[in-house]
PDB file of C-alpha atoms in Angstrom:
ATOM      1  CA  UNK A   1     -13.644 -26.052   5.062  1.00 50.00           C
ATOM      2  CA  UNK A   2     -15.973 -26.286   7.792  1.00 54.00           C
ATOM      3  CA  UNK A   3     -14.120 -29.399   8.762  1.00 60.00           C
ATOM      4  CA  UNK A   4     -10.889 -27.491   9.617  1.00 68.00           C
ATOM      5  CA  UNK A   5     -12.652 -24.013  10.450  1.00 77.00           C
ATOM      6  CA  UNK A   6     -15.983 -24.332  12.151  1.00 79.00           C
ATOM      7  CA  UNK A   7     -19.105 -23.591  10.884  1.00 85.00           C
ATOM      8  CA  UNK A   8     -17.800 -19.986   9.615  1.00 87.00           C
ATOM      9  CA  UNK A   9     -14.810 -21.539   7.286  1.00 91.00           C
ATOM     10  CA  UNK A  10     -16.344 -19.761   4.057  1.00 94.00           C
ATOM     11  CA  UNK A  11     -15.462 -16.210   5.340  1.00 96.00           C
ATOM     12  CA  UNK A  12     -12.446 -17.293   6.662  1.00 96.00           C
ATOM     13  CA  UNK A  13     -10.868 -19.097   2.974  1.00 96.00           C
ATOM     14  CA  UNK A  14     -12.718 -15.935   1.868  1.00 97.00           C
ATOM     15  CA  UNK A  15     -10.697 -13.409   3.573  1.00 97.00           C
ATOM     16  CA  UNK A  16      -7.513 -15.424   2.830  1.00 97.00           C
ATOM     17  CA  UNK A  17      -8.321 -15.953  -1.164  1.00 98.00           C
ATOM     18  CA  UNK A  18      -8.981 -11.821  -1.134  1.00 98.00           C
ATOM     19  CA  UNK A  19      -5.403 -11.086   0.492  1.00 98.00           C
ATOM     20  CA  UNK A  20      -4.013 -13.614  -2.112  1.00 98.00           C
ATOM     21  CA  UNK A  21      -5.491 -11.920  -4.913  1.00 98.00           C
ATOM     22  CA  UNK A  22      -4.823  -8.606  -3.863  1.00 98.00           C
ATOM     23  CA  UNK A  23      -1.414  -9.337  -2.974  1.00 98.00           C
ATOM     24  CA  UNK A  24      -0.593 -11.224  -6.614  1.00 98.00           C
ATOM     25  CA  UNK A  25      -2.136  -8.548  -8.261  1.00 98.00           C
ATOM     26  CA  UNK A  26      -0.210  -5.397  -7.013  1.00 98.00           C
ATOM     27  CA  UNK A  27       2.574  -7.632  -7.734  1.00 98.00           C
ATOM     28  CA  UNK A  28       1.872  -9.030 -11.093  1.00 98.00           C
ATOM     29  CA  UNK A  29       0.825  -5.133 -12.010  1.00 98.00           C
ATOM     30  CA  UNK A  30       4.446  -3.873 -10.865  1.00 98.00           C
ATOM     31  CA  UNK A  31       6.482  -6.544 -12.588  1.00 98.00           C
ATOM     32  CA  UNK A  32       4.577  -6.397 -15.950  1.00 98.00           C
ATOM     33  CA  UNK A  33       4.555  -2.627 -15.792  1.00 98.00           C
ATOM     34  CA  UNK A  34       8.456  -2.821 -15.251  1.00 97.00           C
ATOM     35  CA  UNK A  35       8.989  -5.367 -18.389  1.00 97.00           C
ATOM     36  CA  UNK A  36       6.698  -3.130 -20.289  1.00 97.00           C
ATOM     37  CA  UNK A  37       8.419   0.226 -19.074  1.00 97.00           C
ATOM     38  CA  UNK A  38      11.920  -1.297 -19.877  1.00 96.00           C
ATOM     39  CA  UNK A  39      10.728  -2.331 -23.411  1.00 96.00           C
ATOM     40  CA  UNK A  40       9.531   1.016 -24.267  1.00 95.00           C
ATOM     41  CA  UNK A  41      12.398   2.500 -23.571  1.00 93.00           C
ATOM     42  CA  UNK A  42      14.992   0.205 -25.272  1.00 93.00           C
ATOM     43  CA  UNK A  43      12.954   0.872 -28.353  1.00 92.00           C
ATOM     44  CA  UNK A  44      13.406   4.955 -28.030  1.00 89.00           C
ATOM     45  CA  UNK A  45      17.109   4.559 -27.136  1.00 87.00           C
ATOM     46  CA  UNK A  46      17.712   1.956 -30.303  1.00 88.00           C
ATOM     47  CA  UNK A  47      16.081   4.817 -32.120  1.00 84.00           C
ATOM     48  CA  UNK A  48      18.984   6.744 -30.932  1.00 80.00           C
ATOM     49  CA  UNK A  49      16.761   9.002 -29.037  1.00 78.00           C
ATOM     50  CA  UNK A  50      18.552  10.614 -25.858  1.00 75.00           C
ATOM     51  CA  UNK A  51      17.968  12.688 -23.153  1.00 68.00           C
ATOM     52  CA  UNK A  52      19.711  16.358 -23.872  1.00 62.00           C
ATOM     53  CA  UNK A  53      21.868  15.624 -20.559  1.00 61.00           C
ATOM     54  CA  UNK A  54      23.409  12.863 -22.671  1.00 60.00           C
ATOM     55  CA  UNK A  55      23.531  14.534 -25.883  1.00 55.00           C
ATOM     56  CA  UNK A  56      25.182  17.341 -24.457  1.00 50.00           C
ATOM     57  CA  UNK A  57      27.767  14.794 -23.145  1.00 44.00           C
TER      58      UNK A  57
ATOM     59  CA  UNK B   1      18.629  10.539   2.130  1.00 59.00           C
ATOM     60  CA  UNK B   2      20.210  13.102  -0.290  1.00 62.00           C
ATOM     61  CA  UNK B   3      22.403  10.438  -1.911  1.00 63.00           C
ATOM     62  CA  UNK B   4      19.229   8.992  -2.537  1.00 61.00           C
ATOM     63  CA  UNK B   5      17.837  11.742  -4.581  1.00 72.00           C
ATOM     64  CA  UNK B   6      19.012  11.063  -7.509  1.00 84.00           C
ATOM     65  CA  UNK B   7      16.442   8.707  -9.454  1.00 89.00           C
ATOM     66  CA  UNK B   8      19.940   6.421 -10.766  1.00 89.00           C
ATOM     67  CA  UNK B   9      21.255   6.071  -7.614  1.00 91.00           C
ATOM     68  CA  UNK B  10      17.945   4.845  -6.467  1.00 93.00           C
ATOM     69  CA  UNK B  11      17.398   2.853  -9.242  1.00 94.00           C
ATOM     70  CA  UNK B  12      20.871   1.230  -8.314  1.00 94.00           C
ATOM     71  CA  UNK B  13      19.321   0.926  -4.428  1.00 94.00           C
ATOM     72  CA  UNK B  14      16.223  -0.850  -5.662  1.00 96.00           C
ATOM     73  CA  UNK B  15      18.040  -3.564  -7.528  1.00 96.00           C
ATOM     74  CA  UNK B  16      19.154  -4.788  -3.960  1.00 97.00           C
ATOM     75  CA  UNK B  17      16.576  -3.683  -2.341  1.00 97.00           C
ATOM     76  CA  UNK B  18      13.385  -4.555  -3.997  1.00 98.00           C
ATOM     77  CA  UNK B  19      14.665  -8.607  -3.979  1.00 98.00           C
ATOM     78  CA  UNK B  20      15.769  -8.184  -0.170  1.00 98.00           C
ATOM     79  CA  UNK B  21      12.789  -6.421   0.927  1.00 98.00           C
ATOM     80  CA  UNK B  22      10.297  -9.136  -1.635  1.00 98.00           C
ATOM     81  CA  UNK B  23      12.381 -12.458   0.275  1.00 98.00           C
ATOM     82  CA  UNK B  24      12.143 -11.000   3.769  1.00 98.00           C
ATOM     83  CA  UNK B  25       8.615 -10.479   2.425  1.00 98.00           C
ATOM     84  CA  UNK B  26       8.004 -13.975   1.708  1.00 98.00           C
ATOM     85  CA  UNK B  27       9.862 -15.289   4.530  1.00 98.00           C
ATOM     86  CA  UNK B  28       7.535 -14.106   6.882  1.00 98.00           C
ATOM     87  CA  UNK B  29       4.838 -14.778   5.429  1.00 98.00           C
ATOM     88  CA  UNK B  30       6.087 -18.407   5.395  1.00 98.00           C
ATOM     89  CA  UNK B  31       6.125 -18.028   8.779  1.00 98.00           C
ATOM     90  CA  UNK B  32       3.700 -16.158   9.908  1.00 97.00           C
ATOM     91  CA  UNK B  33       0.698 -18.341   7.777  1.00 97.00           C
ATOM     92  CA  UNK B  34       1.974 -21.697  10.067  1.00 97.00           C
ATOM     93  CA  UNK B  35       1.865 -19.609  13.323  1.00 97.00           C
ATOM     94  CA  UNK B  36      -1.479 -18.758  12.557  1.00 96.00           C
ATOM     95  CA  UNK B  37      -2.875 -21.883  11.227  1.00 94.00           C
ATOM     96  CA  UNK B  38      -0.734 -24.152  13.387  1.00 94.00           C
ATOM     97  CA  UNK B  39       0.525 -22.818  16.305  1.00 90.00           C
ATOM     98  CA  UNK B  40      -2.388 -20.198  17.097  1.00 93.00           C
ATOM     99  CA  UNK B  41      -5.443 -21.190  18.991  1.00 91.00           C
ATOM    100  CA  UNK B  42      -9.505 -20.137  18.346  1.00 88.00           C
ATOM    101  CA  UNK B  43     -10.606 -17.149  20.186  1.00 89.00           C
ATOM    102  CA  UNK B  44     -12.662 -18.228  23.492  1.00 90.00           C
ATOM    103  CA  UNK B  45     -15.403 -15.924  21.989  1.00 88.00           C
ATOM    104  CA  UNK B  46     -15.372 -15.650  18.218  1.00 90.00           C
ATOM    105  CA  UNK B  47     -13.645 -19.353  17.369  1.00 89.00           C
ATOM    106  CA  UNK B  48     -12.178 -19.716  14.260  1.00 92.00           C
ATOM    107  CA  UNK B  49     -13.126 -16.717  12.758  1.00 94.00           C
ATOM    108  CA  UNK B  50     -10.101 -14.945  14.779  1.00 95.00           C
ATOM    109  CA  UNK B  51      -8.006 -16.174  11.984  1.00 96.00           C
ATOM    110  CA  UNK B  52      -9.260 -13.126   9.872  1.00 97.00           C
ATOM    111  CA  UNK B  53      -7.445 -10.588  12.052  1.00 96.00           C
ATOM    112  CA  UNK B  54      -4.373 -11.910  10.958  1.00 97.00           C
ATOM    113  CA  UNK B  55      -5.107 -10.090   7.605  1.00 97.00           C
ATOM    114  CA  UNK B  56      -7.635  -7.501   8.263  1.00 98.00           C
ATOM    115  CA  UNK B  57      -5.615  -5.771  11.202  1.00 97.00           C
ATOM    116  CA  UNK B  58      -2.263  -5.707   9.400  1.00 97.00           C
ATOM    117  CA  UNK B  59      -3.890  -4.451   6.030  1.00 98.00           C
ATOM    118  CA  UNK B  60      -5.665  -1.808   7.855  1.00 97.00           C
ATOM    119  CA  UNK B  61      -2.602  -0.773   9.376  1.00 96.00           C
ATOM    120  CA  UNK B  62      -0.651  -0.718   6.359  1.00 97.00           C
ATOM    121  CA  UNK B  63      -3.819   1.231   4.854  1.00 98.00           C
ATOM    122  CA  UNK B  64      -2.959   3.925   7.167  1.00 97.00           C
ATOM    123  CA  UNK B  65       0.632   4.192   7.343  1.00 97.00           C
ATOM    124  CA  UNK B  66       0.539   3.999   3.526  1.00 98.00           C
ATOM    125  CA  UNK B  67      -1.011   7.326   3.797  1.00 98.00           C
ATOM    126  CA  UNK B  68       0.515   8.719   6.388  1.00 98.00           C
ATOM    127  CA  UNK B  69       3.832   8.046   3.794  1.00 98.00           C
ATOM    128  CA  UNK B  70       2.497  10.026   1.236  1.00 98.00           C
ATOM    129  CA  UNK B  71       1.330  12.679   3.501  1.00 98.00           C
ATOM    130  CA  UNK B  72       5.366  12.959   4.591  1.00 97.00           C
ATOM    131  CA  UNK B  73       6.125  12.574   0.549  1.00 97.00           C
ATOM    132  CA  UNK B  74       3.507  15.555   0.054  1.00 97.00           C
ATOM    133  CA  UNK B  75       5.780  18.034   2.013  1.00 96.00           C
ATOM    134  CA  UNK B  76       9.010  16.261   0.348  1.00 95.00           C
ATOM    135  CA  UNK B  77       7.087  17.760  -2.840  1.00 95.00           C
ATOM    136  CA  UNK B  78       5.914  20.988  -1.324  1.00 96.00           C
ATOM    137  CA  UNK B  79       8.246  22.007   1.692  1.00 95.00           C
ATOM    138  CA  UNK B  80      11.695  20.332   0.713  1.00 91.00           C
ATOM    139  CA  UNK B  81      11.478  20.371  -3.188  1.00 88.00           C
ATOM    140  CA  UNK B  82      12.699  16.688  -3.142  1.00 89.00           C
ATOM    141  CA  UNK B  83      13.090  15.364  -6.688  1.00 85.00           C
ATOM    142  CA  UNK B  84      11.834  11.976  -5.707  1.00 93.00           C
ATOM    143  CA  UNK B  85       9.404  12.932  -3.712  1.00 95.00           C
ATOM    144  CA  UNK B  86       6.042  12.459  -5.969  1.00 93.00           C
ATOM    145  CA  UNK B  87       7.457   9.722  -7.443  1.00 96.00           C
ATOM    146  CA  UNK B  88       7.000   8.062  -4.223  1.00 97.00           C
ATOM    147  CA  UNK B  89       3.845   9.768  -3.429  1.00 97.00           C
ATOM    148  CA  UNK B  90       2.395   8.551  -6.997  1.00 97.00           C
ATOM    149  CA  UNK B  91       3.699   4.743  -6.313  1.00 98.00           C
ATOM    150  CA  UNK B  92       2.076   4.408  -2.690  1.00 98.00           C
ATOM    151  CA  UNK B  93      -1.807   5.431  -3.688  1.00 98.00           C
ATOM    152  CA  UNK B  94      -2.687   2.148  -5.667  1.00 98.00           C
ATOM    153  CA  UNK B  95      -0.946   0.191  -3.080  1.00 98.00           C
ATOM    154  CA  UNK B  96      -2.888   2.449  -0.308  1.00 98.00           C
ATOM    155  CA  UNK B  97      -5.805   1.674  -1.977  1.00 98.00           C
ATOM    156  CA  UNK B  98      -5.432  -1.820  -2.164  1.00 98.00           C
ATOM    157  CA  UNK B  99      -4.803  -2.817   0.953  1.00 98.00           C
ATOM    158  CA  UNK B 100      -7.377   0.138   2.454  1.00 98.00           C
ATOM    159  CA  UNK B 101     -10.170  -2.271  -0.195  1.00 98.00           C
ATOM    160  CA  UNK B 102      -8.862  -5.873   1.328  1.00 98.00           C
ATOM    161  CA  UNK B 103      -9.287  -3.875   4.932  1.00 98.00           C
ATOM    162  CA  UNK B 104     -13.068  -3.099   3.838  1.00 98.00           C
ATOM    163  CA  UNK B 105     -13.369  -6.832   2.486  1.00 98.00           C
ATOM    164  CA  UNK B 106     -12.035  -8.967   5.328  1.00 98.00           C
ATOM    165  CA  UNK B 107     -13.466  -6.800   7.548  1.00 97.00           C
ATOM    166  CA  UNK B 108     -17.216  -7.344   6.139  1.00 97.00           C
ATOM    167  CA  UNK B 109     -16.276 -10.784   5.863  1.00 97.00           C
ATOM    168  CA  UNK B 110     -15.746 -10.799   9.682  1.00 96.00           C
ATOM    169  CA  UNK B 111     -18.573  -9.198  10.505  1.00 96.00           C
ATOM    170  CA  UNK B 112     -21.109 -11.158   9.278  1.00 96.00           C
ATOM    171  CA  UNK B 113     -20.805 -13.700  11.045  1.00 95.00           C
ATOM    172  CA  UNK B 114     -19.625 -11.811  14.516  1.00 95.00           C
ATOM    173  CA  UNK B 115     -21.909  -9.228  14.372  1.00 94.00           C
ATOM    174  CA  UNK B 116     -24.950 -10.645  11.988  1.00 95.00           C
ATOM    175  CA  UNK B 117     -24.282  -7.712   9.046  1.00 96.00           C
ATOM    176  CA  UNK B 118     -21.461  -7.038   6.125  1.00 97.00           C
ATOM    177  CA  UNK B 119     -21.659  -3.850   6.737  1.00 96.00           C
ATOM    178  CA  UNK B 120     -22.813  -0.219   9.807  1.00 95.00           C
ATOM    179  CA  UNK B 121     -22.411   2.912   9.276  1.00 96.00           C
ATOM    180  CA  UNK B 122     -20.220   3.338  12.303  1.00 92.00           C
ATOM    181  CA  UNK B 123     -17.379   6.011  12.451  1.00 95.00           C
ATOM    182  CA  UNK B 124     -14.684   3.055  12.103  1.00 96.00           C
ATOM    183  CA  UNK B 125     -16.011   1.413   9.016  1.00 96.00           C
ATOM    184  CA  UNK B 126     -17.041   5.048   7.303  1.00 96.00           C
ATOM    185  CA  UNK B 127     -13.878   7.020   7.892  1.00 97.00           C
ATOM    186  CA  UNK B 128     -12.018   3.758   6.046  1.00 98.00           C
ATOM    187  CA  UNK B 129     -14.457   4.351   3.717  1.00 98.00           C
ATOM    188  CA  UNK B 130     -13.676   7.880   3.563  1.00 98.00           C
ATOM    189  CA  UNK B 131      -9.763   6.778   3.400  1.00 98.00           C
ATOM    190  CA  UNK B 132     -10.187   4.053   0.513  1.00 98.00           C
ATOM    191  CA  UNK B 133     -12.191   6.896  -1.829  1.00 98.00           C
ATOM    192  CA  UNK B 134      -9.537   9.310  -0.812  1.00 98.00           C
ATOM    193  CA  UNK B 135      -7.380   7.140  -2.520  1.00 98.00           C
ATOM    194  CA  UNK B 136      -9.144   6.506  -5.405  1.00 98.00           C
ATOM    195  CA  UNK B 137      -9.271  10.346  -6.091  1.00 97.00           C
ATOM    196  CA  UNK B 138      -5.764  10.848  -5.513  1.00 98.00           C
ATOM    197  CA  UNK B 139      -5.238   8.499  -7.909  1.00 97.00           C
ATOM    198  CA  UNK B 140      -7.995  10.485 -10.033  1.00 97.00           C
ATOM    199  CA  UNK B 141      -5.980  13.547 -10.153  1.00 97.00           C
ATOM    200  CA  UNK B 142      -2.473  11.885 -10.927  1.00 96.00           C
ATOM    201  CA  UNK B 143      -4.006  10.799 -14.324  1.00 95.00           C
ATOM    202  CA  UNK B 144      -6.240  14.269 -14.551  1.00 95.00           C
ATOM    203  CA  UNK B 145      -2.534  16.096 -15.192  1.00 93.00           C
ATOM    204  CA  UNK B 146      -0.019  15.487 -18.598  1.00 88.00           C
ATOM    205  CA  UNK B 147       2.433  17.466 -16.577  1.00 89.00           C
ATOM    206  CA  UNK B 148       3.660  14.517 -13.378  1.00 89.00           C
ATOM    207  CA  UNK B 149       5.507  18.083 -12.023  1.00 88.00           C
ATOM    208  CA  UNK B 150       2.087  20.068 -11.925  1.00 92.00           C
ATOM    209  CA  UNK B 151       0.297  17.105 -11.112  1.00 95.00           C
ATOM    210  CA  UNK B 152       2.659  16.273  -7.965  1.00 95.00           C
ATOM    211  CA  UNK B 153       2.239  19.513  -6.578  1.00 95.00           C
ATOM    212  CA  UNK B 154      -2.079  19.410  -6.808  1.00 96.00           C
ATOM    213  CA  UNK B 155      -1.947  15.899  -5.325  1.00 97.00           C
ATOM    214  CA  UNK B 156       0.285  17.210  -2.731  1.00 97.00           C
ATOM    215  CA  UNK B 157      -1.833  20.023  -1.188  1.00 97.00           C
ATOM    216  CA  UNK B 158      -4.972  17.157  -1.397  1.00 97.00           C
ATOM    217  CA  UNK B 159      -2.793  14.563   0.066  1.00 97.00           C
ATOM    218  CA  UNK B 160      -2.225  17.105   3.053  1.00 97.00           C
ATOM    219  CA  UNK B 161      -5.832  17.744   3.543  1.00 97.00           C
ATOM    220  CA  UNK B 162      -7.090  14.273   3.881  1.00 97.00           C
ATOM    221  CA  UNK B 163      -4.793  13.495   6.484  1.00 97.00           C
ATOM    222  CA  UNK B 164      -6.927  14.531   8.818  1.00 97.00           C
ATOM    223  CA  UNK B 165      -9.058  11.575   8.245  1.00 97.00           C
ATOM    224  CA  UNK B 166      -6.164   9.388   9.302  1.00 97.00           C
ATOM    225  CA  UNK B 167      -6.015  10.445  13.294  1.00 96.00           C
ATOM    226  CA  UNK B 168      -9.832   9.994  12.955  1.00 96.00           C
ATOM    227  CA  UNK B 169      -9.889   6.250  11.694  1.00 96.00           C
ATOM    228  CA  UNK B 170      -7.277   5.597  14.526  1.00 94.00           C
ATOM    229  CA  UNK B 171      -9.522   7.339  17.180  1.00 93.00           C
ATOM    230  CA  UNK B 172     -12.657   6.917  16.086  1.00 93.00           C
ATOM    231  CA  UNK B 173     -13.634   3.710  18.196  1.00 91.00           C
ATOM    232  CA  UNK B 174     -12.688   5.967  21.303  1.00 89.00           C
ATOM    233  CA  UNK B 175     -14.694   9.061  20.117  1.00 90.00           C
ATOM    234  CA  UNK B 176     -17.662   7.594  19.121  1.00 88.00           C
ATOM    235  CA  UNK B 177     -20.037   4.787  20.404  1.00 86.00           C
ATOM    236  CA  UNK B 178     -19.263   1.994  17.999  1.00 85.00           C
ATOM    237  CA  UNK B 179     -20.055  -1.512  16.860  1.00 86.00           C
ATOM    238  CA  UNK B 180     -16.222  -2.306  16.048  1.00 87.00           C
ATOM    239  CA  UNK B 181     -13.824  -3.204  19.083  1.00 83.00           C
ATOM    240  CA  UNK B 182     -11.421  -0.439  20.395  1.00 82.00           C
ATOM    241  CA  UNK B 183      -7.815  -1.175  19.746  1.00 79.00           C
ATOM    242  CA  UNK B 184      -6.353  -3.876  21.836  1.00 78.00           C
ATOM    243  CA  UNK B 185      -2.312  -3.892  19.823  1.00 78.00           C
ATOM    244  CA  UNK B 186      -1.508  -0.300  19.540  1.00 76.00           C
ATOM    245  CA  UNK B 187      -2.957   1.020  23.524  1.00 76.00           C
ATOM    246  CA  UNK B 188      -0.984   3.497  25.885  1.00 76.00           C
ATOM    247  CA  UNK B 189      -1.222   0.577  28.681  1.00 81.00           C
ATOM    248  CA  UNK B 190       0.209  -1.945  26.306  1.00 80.00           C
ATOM    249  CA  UNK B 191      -1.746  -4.636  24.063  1.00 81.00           C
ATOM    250  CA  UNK B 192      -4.433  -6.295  25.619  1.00 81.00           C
ATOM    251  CA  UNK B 193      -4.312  -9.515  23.608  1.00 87.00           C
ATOM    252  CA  UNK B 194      -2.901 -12.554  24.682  1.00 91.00           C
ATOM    253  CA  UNK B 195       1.189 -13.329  23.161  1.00 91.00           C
ATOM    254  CA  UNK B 196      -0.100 -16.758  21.329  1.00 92.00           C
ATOM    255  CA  UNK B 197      -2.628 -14.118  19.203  1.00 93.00           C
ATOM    256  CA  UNK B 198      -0.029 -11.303  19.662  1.00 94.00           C
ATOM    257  CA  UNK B 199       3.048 -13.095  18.052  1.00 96.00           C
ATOM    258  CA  UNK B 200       1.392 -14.588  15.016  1.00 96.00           C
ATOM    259  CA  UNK B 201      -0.213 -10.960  14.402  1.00 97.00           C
ATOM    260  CA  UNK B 202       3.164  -9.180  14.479  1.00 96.00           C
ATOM    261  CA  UNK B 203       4.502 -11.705  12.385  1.00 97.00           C
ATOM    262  CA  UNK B 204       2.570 -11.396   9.236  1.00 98.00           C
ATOM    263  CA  UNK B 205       2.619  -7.407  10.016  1.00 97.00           C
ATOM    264  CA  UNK B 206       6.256  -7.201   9.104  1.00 98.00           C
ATOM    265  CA  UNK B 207       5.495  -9.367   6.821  1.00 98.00           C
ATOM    266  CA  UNK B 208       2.926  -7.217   5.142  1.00 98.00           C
ATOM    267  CA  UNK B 209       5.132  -3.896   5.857  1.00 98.00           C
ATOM    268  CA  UNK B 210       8.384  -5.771   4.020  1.00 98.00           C
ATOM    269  CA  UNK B 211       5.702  -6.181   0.968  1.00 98.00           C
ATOM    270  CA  UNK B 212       4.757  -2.546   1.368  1.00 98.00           C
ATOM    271  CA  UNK B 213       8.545  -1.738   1.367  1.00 98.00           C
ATOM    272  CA  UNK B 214       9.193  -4.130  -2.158  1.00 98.00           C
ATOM    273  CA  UNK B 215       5.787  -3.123  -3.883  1.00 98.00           C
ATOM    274  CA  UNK B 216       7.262   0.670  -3.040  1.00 98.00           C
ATOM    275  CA  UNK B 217      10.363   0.385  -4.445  1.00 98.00           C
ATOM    276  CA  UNK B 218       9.039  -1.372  -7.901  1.00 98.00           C
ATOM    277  CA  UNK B 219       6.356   1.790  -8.027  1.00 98.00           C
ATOM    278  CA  UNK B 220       8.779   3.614  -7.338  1.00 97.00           C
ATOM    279  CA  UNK B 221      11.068   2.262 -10.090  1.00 97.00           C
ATOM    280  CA  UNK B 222       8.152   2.095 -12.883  1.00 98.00           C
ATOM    281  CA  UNK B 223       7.736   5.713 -12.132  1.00 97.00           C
ATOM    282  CA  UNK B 224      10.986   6.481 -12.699  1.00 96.00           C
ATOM    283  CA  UNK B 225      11.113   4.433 -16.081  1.00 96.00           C
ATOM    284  CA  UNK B 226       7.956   6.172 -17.532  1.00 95.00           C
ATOM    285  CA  UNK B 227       9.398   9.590 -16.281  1.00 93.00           C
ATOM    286  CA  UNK B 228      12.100   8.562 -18.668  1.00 93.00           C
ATOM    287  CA  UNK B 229      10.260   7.292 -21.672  1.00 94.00           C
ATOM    288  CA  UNK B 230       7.729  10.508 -21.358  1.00 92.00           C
ATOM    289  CA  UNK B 231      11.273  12.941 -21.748  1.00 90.00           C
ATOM    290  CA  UNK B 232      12.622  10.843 -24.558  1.00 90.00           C
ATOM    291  CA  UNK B 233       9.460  10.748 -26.366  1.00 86.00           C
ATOM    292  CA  UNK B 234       8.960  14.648 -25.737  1.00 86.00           C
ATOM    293  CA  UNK B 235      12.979  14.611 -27.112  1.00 83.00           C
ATOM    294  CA  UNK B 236      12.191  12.780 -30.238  1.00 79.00           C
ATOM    295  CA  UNK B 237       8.915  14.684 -31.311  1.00 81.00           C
ATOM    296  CA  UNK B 238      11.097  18.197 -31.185  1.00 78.00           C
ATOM    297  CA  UNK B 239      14.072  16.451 -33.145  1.00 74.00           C
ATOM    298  CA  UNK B 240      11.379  15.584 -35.572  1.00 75.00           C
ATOM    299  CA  UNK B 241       9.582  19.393 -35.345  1.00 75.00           C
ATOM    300  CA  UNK B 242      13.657  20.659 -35.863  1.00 75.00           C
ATOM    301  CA  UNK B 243      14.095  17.850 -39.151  1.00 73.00           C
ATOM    302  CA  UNK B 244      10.426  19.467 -41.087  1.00 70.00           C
TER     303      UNK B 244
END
């Protein structure tokens, strides 16, 4: 790194590897809570559970 | 706004928006990364290290304004009765938090080698400090409540009283003596930072607000979904009370 970046190149692919794995991970968090979220709630409606708004209906 | 309040009409909003806000997202990004590792020179002062603001300023930005969002979704919970409101409120805090914690970690990461230490107790570095555990309690009391109703209003009023911390983080290098620089983007008399730094810096800001905008809209969204799943569930377990 030091090649590209100077003698302080750690810190900087350090800072930039941090903001990659924050990023990823409120992103990978989101979409996996979504697939599980969606899952769950196929399985209560194929239960034939409904909200009373749609019962009523 | 109103159309809006309805969570399936914003569920029908987010299915356009989340993918239009998440490719802008990534566009810029694109974009912005080559400005500032190809087009962008070294600072005259701090060399290559420079290269760090491009993530530490917009992050602690975004830390802020992510707040300041859920401070304005506090009285949509509290003032205005808004039936999205919390849900919004409850999908910015871990996304707060996390870019408040990459603000705290670039930022050390700077100043080690700019100002020989990770870390000074100086009133810019503490009051993020202060903003990133306000965070993590806010998101301490969502998951204290069953109720997401009760809880919304509780993390409402707290939501409201650490805002004051955010005009403090934003003023504090101009009220107190301290070892981080005053501002030189957001100034009365105009940034004091030359366009070849300037451009690159605005650039992966949008880019970071367009991923504050997607990552909002999927929180958002998830909410929504287990707001669901918690009434069906509730549904099912009196149908079955009702059967015995």
């Amino acid at each position: 790194m030091s090649a590209f970046f100077g003698e302080h190149g750690g810190f900087i692919l350090a800072s930039y590897a941090a903001a990659l794995v924050v990023i990823s991970g409120l992103v990978a968090r989101a979409v996996v809570e979504h697939r599980l979220r969606r899952r769950e709630l196929e399985r209560l409606e194929a239960k034939g559970v409904r909200r009373r708004s749609e019962t009523a209906a | 706004m109103l159309r809006y309040a309805n969570p399936a009409n914003f569920l029908r909003l987010a299915r356009v928006g989340i993918p239009l806000a998440g490719g802008l997202s990534a566009l810029l990004f694109a974009v912005g990364l080559w400005l500032v590792f190809a087009r962008s020179p070294a600072d005259y002062q701090q060399g290559e290290t420079v290269r760090i603001m491009y993530i530490h300023v917009p992050a602690a930005w975004l830390g802020m304004a992510s707040y300041s969002l859920m401070a304005l979704s506090a009285l949509g919970t509290l003032v205005w009765r808004h039936p999205l409101a919390d849900v919004s409120a409850k999908a910015l805090a871990p996304i707060g938090a996390a870019f408040t914690l990459l603000c705290l970690v670039t930022g050390s990461l700077w100043g080690k080698p700019m100002w020989g230490t990770w870390w000074v107790w100086d009133a810019r570095l503490t009051s993020v400090l202060v903003l990133f555990l306000m965070y993590a309690g806010i998101m301490a009391l969502w998951n204290a409540f069953e109720d997401p109703a009760r809880a919304g209003r509780a993390v409402a009023v707290l939501t409201l009283v650490g805002f004051v911390n955010i005009p403090i983080v934003k003023f504090s290098v101009d009220w107190w003596n301290t070892l981080h620089q005053p501002a030189s983007v957001i100034r009365l008399d105009g940034p004091t930072i030359h366009p070849s730094m300037l451009t690159p810096l605005l650039v992966m800001a949008f880019a970071f607000t367009a991923l504050l905008l997607a990552l909002h809209m999927m929180g958002m969204r998830n909410e929504i979904l287990a707001r669901r799943i918690r009434a069906l569930g509730l549904t099912a377990a009196r149908g079955e009370e009702a059967a015995e």
